[in-house]
Short mmCIF file of C-alpha atoms in Angstrom, two decimals:
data_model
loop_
_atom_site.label_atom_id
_atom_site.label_comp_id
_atom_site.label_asym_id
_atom_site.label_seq_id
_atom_site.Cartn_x
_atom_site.Cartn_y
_atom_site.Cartn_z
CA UNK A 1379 102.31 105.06 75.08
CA UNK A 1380 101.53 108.34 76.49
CA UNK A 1381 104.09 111.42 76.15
CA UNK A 1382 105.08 113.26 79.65
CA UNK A 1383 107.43 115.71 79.44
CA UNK A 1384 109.12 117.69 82.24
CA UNK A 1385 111.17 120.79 82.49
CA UNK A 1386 114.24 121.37 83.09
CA UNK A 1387 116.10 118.39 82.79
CA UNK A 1388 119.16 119.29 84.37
CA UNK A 1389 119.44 122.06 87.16
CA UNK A 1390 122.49 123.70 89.57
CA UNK A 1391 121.64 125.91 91.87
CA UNK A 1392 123.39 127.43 95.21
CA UNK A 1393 122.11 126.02 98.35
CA UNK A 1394 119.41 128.24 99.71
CA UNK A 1395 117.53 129.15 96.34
CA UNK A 1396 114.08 127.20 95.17
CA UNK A 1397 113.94 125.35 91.81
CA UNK A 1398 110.91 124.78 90.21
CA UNK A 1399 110.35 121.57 87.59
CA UNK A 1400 107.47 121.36 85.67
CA UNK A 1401 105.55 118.31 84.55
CA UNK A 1402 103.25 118.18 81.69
CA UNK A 1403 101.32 115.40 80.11
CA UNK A 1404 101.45 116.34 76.16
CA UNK A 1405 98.83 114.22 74.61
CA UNK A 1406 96.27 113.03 77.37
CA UNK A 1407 94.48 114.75 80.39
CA UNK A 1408 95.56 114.05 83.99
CA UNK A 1409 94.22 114.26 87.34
CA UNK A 1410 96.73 112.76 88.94
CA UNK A 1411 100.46 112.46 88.82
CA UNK A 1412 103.16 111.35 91.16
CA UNK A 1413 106.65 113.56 91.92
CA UNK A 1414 109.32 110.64 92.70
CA UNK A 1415 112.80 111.13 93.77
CA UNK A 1416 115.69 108.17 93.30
CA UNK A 1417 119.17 108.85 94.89
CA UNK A 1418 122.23 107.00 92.90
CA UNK A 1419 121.94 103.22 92.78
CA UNK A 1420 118.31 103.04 95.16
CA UNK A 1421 115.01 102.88 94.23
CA UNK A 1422 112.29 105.08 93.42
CA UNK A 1423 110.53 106.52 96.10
CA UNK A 1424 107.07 108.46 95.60
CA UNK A 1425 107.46 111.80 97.01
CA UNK A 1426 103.54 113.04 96.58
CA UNK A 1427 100.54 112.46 94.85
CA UNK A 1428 99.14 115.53 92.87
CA UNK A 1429 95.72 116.20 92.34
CA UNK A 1430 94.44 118.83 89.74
CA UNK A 1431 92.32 121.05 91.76
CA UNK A 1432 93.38 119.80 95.35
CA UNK A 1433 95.80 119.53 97.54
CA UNK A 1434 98.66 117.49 96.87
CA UNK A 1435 99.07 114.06 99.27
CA UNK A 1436 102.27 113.86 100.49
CA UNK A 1437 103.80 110.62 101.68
CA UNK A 1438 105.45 109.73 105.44
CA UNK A 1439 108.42 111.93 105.63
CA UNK A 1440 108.79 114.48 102.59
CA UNK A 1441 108.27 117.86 104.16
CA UNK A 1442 105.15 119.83 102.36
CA UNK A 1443 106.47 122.73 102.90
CA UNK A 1444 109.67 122.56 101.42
CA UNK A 1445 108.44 120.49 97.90
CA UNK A 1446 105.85 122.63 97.13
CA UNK A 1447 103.02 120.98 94.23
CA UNK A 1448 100.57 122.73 92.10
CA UNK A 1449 98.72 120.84 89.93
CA UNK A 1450 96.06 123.51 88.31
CA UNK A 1451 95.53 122.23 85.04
CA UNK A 1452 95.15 118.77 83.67
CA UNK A 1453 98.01 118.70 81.99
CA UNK A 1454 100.68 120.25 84.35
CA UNK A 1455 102.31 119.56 87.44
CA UNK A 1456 104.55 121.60 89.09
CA UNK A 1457 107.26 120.98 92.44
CA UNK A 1458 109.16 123.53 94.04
CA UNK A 1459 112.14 122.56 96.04
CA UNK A 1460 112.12 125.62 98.36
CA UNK A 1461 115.60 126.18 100.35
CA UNK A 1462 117.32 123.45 98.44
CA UNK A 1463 120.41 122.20 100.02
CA UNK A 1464 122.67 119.79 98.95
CA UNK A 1465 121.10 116.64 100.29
CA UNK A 1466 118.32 117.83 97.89
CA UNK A 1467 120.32 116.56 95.14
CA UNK A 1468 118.52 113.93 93.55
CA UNK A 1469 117.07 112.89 90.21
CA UNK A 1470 113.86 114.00 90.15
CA UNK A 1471 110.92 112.35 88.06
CA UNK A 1472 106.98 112.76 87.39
CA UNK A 1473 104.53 110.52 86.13
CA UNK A 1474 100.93 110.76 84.66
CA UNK A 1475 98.31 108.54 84.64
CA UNK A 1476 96.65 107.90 81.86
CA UNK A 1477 92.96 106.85 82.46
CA UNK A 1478 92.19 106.22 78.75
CA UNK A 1479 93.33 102.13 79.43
CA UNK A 1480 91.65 99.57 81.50
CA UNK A 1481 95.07 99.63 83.39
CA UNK A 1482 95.60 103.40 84.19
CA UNK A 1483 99.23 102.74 83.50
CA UNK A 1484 101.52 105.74 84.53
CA UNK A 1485 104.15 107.19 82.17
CA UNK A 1486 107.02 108.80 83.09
CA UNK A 1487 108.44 111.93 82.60
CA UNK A 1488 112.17 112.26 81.89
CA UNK A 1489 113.23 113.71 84.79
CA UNK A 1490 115.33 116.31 86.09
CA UNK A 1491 118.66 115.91 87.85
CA UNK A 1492 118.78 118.78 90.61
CA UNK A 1493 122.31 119.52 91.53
CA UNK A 1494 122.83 121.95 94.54
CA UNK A 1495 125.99 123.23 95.95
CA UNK B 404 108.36 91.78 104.19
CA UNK B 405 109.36 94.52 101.40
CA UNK B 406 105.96 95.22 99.43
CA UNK B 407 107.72 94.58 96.13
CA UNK B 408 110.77 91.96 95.85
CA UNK B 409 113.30 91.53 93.09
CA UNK B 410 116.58 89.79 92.81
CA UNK B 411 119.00 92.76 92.44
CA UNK B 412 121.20 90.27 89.62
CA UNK B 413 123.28 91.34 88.00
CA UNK B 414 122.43 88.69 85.16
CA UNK B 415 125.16 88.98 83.01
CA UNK B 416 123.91 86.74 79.78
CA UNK B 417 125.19 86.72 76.41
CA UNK B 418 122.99 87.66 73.00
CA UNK B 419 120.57 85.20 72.29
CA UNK B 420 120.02 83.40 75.56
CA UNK B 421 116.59 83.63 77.40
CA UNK B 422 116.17 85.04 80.48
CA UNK B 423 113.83 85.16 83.67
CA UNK B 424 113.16 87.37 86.25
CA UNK B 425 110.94 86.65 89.41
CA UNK B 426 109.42 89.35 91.39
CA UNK B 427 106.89 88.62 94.49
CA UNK B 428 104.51 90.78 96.17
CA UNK B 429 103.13 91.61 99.31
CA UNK B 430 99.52 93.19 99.46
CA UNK B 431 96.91 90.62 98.03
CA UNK B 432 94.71 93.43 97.39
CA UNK B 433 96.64 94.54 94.24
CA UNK B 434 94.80 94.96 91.19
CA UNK B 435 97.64 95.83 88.49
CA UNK B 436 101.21 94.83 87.35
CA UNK B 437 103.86 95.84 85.33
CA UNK B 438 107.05 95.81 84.15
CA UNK B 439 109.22 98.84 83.44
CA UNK B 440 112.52 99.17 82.13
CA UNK B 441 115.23 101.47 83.42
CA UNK B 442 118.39 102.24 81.32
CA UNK B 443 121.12 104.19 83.50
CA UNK B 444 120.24 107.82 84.26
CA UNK B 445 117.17 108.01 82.73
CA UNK B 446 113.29 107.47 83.66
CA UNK B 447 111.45 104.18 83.86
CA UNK B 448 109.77 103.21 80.95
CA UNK B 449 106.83 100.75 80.77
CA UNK B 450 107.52 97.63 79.32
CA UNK B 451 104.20 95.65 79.42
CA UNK B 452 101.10 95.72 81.62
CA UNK B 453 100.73 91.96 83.43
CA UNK B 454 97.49 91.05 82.66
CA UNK B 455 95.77 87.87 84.87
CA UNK B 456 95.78 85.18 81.56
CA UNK B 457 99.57 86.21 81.16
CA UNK B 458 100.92 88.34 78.18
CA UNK B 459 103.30 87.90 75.48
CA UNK B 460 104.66 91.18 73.71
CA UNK B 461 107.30 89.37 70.77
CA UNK B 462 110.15 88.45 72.61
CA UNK B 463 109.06 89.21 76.15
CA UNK B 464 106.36 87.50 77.97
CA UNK B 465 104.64 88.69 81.61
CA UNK B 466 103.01 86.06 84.25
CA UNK B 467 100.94 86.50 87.16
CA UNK B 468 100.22 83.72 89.47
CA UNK B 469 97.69 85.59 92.11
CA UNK B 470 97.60 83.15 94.57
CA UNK B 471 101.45 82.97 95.32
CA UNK B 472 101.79 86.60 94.52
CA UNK B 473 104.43 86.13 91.88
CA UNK B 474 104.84 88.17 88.72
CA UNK B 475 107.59 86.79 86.31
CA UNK B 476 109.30 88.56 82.79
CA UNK B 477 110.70 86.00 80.46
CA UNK B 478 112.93 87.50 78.04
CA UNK B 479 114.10 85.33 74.82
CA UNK B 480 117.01 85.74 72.17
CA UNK B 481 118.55 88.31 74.56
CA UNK B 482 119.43 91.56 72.30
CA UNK B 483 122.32 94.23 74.16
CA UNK B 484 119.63 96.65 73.93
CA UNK B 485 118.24 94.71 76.18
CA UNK B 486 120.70 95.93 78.44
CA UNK B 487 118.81 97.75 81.40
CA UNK B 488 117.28 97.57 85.29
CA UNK B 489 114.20 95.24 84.87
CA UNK B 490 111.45 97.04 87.62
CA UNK B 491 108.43 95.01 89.14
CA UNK B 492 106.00 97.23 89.53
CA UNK B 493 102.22 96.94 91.40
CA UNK B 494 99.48 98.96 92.25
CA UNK B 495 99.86 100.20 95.97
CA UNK B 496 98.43 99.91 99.60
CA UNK B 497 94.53 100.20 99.21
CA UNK B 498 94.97 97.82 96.28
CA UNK B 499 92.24 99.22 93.75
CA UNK B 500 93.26 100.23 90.27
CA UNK B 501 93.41 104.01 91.43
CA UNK B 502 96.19 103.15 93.88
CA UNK B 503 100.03 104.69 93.56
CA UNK B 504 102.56 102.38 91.87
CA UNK B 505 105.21 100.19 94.70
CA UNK B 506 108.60 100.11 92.75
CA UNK B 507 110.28 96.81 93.13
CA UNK B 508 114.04 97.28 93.28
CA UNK B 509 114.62 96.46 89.87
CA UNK B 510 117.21 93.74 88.45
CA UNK B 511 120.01 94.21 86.55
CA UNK B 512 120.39 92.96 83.48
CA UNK B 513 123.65 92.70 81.38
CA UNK B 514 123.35 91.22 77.47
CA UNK B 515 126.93 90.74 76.41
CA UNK B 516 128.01 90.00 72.83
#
């Protein structure tokens, strides 16, 4: 399958600061990829949709404002957790879709576990 | 009715037995299934692509019956590395192909020897 990779995969940080993660899809191009978060034991839940070029969709409740998403290349992602505070902690993940299929599967990053204190 | 349905398990099995796992679906608009694998702590992995016919990848095979909206992952001679969270996964609300992926809960699945 596809390679995503994402950056850093572990963070700690002191509540107030922003933490930026970085997605990248290493051996395909993507418009599109998805920021998910999934808190211990739940299951994912799509954050936003990022599209290269665009504005990023976010979905019903995930502030815009405070996960910011830049997608300007087609093969990187960023979110910024601006003002994290401890009920930012989470383990967050990106995916890519890779077009080159009849089944535009997505492919997963490996994540980064934010920690804030 | 959740979009995406599991049973949460855990199926506790030992090494060799086969194993099913049933997952239904809401929006009969969807296009595209799949199963992913989760081990603990790390990022879902795609285990097959459901295609329509039904797929077989060596020991696992993927159904779809469309008109009860029911995807199924039959897993045979259970290995412990088959140890993991099973996740349903389908195409989302506008139901074409360029849609965002609904996330069953996942099941649990536990080989022993």
């Amino acid at each position: 399958g596809a390679v995503v990779s994402q950056h850093p995969s572990r963070v700690i940080c002191k509540s107030g600061t922003s933490v930026k993660i970085e997605c990248r899809s290493l051996d395909f191009q993507a418009t599109t990829m998805f920021w998910y978060r999934q808190f211990p034991k739940k299951s994912l839940m799509l954050m936003a949709t990022s599209n290269e070029g665009s504005k990023a969709t976010y979905e019903q409740g995930v502030e815009k404002d405070k996960f910011l998403i830049n997608h300007a290349s087609l093969t990187l992602s960023t979110l910024t957790v601006t003002s994290a505070h401890p009920e930012d902690s989470s383990f967050y993940i990106c995916s890519a879709r890779d077009m080159r299929g009849p089944y535009n599967e997505q492919f997963f990053g490996p994540g980064t576990r934010l920690t804030v204190l | 009715r959740k979009e995406v349905e599991q049973d949460p398990g855990p199926f506790n099995v030992p090494e060799g037995a086969t194993v099913a796992f049933n997952c239904t679906y809401s929006n009969s608009a969807s296009q595209s299934f799949f199963w992913y694998r989760q081990d603990c702590r790390k990022e879902p992995k795609l285990l097959m692509s459901v295609y329509s016919s039904g797929n077989e990848d060596g020991r696992f095979t993927a159904q779809l019956n469309r008109a009860s909206q029911y995807i199924s992952l039959l897993i045979r001679d259970s290995k412990l590395s088959d140890s993991a969270t099973y996740l349903c996964v389908v195409n989302g609300a506008d139901g074409g192909s360029q849609g965002n992926l609904i996330f069953g809960k996942g099941t649990k699945l536990s080989v022993k020897p």
